[in-house]
Tab-separated table of C-alpha atoms in Angstrom:
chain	number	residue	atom	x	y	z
A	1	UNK	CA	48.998	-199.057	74.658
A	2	UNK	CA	49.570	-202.747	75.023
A	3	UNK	CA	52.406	-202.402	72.762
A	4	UNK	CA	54.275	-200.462	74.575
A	5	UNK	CA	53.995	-201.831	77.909
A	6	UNK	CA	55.403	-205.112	76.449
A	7	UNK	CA	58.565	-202.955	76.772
A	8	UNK	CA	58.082	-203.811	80.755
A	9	UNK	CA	59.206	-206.582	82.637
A	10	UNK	CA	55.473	-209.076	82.519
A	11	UNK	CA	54.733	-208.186	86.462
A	12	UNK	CA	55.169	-204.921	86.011
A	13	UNK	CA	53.153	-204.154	82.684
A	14	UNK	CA	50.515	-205.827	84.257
A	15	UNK	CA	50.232	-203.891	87.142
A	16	UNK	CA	50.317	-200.157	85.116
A	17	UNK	CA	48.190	-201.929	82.584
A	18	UNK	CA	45.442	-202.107	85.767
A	19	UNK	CA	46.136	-198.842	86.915
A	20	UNK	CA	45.213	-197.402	83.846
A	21	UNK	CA	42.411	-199.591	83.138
A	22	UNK	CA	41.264	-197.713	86.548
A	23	UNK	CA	41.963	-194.306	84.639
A	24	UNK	CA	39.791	-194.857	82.266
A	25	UNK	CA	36.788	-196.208	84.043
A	26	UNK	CA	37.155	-193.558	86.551
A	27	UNK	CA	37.756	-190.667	84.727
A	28	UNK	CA	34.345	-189.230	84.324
A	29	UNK	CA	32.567	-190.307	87.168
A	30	UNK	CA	35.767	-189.816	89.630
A	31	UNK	CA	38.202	-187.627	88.637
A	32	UNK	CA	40.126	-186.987	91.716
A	33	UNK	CA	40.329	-191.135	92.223
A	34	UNK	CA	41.236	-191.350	88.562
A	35	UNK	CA	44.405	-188.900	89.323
A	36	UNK	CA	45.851	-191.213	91.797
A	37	UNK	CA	45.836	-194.012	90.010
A	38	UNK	CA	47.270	-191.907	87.198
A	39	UNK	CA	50.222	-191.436	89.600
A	40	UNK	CA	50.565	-195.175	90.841
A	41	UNK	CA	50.938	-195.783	86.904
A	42	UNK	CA	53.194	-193.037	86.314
A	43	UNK	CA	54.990	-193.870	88.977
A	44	UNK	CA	56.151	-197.015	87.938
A	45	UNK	CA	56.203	-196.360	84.110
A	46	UNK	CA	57.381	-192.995	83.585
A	47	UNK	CA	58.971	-193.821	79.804
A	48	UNK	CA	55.720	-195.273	78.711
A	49	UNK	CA	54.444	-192.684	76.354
A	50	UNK	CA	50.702	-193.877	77.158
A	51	UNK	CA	50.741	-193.295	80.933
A	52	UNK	CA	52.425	-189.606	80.689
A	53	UNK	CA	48.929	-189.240	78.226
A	54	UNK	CA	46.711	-191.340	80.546
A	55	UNK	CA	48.417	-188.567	83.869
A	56	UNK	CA	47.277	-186.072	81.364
A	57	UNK	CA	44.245	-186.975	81.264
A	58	UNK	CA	43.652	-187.357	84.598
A	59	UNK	CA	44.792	-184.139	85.719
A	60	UNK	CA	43.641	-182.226	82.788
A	61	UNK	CA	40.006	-183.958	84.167
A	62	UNK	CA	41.162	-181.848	87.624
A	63	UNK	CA	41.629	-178.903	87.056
A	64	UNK	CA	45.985	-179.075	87.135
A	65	UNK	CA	46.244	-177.677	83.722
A	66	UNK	CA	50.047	-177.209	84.242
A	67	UNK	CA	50.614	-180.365	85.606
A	68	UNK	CA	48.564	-181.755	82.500
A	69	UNK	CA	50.506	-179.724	80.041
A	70	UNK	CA	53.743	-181.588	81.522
A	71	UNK	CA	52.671	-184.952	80.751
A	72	UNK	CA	50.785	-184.142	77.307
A	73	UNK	CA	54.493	-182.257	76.417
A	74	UNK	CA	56.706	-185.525	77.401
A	75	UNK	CA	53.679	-187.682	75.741
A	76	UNK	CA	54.394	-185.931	72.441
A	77	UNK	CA	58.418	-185.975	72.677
A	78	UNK	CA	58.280	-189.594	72.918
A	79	UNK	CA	56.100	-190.401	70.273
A	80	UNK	CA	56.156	-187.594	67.970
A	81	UNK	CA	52.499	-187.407	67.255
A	82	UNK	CA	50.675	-184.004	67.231
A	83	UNK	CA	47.198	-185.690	68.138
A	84	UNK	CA	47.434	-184.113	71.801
A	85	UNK	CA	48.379	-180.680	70.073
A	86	UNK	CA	44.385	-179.299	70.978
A	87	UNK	CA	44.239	-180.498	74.456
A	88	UNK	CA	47.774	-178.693	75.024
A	89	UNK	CA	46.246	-175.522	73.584
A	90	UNK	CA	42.895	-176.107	75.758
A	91	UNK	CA	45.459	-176.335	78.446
A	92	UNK	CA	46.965	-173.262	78.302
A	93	UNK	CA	43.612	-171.667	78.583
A	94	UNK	CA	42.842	-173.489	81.950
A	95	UNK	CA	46.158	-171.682	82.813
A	96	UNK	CA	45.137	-168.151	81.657
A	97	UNK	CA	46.844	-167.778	78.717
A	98	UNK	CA	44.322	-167.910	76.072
A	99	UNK	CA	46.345	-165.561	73.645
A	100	UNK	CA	48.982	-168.625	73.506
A	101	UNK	CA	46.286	-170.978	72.911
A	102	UNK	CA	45.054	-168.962	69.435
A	103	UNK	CA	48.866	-169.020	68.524
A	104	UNK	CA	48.813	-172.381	68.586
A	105	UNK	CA	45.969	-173.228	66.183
A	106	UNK	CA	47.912	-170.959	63.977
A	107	UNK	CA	50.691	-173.270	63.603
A	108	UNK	CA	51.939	-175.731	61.117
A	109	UNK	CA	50.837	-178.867	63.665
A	110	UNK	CA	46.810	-178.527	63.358
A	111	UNK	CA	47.444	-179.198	59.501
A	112	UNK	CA	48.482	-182.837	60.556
A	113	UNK	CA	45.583	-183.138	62.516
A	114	UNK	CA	42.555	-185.529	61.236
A	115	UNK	CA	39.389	-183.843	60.658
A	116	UNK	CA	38.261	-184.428	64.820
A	117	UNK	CA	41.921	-182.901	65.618
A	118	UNK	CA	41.265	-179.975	63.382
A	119	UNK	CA	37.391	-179.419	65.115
A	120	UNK	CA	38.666	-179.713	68.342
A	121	UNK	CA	41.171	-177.175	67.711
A	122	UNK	CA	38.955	-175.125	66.248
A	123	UNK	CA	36.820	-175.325	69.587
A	124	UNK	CA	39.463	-174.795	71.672
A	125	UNK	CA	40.261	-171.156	69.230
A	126	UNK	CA	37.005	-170.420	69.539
A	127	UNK	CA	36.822	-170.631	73.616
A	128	UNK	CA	39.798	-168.440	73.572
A	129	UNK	CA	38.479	-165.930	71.707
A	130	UNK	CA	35.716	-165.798	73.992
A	131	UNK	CA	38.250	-165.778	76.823
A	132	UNK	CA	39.277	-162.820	75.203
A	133	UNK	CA	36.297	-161.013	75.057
A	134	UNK	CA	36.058	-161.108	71.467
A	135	UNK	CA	32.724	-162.702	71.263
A	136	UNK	CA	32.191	-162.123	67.558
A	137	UNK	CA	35.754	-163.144	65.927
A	138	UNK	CA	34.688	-166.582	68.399
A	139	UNK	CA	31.504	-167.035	65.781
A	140	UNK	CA	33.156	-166.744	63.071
A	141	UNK	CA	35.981	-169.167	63.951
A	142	UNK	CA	33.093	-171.734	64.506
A	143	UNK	CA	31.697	-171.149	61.232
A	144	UNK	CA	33.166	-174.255	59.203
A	145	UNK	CA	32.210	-176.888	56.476
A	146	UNK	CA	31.987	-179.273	59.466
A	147	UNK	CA	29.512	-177.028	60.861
A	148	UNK	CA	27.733	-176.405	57.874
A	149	UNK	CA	27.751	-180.697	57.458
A	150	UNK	CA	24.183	-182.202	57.822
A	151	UNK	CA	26.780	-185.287	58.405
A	152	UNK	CA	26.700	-186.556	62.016
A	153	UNK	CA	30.212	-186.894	62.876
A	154	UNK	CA	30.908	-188.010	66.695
A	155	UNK	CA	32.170	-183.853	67.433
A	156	UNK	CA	28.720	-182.884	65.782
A	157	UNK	CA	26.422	-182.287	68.421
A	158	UNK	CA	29.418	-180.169	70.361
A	159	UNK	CA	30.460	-177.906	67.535
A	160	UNK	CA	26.973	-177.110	66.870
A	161	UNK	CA	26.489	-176.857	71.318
A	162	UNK	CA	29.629	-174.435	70.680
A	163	UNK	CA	28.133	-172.254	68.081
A	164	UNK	CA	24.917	-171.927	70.046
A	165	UNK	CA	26.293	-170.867	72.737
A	166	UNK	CA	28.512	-167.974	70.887
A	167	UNK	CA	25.407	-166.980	69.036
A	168	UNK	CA	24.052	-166.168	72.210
A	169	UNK	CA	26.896	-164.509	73.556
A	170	UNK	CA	26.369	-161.664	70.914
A	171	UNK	CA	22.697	-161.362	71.425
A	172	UNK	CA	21.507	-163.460	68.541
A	173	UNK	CA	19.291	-165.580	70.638
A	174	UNK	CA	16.933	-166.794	67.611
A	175	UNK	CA	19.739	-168.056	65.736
A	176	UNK	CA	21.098	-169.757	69.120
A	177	UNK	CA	17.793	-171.925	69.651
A	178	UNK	CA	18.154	-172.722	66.432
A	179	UNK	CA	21.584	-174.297	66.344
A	180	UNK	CA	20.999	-175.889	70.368
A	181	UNK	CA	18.261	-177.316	68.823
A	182	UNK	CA	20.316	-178.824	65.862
A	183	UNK	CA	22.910	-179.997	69.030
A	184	UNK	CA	20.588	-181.811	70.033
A	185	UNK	CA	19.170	-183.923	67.083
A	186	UNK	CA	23.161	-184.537	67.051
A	187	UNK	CA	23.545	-185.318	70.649
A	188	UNK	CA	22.745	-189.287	71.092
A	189	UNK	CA	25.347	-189.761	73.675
A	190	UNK	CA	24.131	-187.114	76.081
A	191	UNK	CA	27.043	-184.878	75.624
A	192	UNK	CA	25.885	-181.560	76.216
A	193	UNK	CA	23.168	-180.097	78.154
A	194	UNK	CA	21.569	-178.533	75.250
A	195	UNK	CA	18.171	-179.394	75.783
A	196	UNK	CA	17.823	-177.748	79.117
A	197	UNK	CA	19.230	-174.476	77.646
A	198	UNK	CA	16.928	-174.985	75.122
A	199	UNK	CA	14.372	-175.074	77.659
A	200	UNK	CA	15.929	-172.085	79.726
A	201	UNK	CA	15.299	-170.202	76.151
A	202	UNK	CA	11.790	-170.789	76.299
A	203	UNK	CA	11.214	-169.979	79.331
A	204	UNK	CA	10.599	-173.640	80.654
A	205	UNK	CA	11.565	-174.669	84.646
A	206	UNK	CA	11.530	-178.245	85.317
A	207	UNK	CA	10.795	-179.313	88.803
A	208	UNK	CA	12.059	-182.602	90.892
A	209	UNK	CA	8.399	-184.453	90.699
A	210	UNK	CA	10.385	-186.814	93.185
A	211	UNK	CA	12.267	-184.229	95.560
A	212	UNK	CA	8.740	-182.621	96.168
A	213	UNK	CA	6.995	-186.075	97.119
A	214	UNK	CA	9.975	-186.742	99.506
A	215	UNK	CA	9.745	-182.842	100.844
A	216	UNK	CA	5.969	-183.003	101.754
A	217	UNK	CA	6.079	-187.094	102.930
A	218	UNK	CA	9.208	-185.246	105.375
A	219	UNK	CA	6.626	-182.310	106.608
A	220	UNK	CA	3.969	-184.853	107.453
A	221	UNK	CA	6.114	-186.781	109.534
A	222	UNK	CA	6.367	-184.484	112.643
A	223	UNK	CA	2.449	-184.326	112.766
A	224	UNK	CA	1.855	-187.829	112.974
A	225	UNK	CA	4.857	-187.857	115.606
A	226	UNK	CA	2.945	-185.090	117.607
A	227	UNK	CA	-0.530	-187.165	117.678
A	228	UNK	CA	1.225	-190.167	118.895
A	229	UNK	CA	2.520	-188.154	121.182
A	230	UNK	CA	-0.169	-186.092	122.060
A	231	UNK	CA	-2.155	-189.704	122.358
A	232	UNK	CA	0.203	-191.106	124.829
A	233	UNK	CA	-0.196	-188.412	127.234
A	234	UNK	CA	-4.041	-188.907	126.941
A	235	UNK	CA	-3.569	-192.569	127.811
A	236	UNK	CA	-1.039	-191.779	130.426
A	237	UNK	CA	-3.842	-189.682	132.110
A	238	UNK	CA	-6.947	-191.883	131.698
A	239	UNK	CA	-4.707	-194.421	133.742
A	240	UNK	CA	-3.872	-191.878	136.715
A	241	UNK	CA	-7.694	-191.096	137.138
A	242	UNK	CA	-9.053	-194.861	137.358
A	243	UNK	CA	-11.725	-193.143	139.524
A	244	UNK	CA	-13.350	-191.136	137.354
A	245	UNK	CA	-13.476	-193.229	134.602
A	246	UNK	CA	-15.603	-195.560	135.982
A	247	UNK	CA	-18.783	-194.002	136.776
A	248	UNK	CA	-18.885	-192.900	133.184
A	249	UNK	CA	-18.284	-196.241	131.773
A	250	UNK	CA	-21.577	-197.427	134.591
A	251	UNK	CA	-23.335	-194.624	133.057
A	252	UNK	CA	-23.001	-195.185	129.535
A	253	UNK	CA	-24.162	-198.672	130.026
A	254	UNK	CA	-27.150	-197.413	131.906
């Protein structure tokens, strides 16, 4: 990325080089804020192959799946690299058209892929056949050497989340705890959520230890307003009735 924004005048690199330092720390936690500075960048390097990806990014992160197919398309013209070819494909599912997606991890471009190009494609087949309704032909497309791997790879824990999950799509729900469980020996970046299904499949329901303390100190509150209150008005009329207060106070003493 660096290299190519030494194609830009020094003011001007520096200023997309911030923007999409911006993308990148903000694209997980703030996707929408991560999308406009995608379009600061992108507006003032359009020909720089890494901001059309970085835009890609960000609005593939949004939701604008056509918008993101744009940029990941004009990405790949200018540097002729078929690494973005699965995101593309995941891309045309966001927009509907899973059937186009499976086409495309037919073609000749997922044989360039590395191996994490070729998983993720295989991911993104897999989703589509679910998207599709063909539940089944999406467990099979899972099933892979990679899969098969007792290797931790950095797409381990979400192949195996993937496979899981299509198990228990077709009902086989003892084979599915099996392989969210193997997810999450894999998982040491907190990737998935496959301990909590793993929990849902046993029947397990956490509870917020924390939201409870703060619901019950929140009920207790309006009683101890009410006895202040209720204690006020008591004091309010012991001082009206100076009177009567007396001879009680004589006669206690007595």
């Amino acid at each position: 990325m660096r290299q190519e924004l030494m194609s830009l005048p020094k003011g001007l690199a520096e200023e997309v080089a911030r923007n999409l330092v911006m993308v990148a720390n903000l694209l997980d936690e703030d996707p929408e804020q991560a999308y406009a500075y995608s379009r600061i960048a992108l507006r003032l390097a359009s020909r720089v192959a890494a901001v059309r990806e970085a835009a890609g990014f960000a609005s593939y992160a949004t939701g604008k799946y056509s918008e993101a197919l744009a940029e990941f398309r004009a990405a790949r013209r200018m540097t002729g690299s078929v690494e973005l070819w699965p995101v593309m494909a995941d891309c045309e599912r966001g927009m509907g058209r899973p059937e186009r997606a499976l086409a495309m991890a037919g073609e000749p471009e997922v044989n360039k892929l590395d191996k994490a190009g070729q998983v993720e494609m295989r991911l993104v087949a897999a989703g589509a056949r679910k998207d599709m309704g063909q539940a089944d032909a999406a467990v099979v497309t899972l099933q892979s050497p990679e899969l098969a791997s007792n290797a931790v790879q950095p797409w381990t824990a979400r192949l195996r989340y993937a496979y899981a999950d299509a198990l228990l799509a077709v009902g086989r729900e003892t084979e599915a705890r099996e392989w969210f469980a193997k997810a999450l020996e894999a998982d040491q970046g907190g990737q998935t959520d496959a301990s909590d299904r793993l929990a849902e499949l046993d029947g397990i329901e956490f509870t917020d230890a924390l939201a409870e303390t703060e619901g019950t100190e929140g009920d207790e509150a309006p009683a101890a307003a009410g006895t202040e209150a209720k204690t006020e008005a008591e004091d309010t009329e012991a001082a009206e009735k100076p009177a009567e207060a007396a001879p009680e106070a004589d006669g206690d003493k007595g």
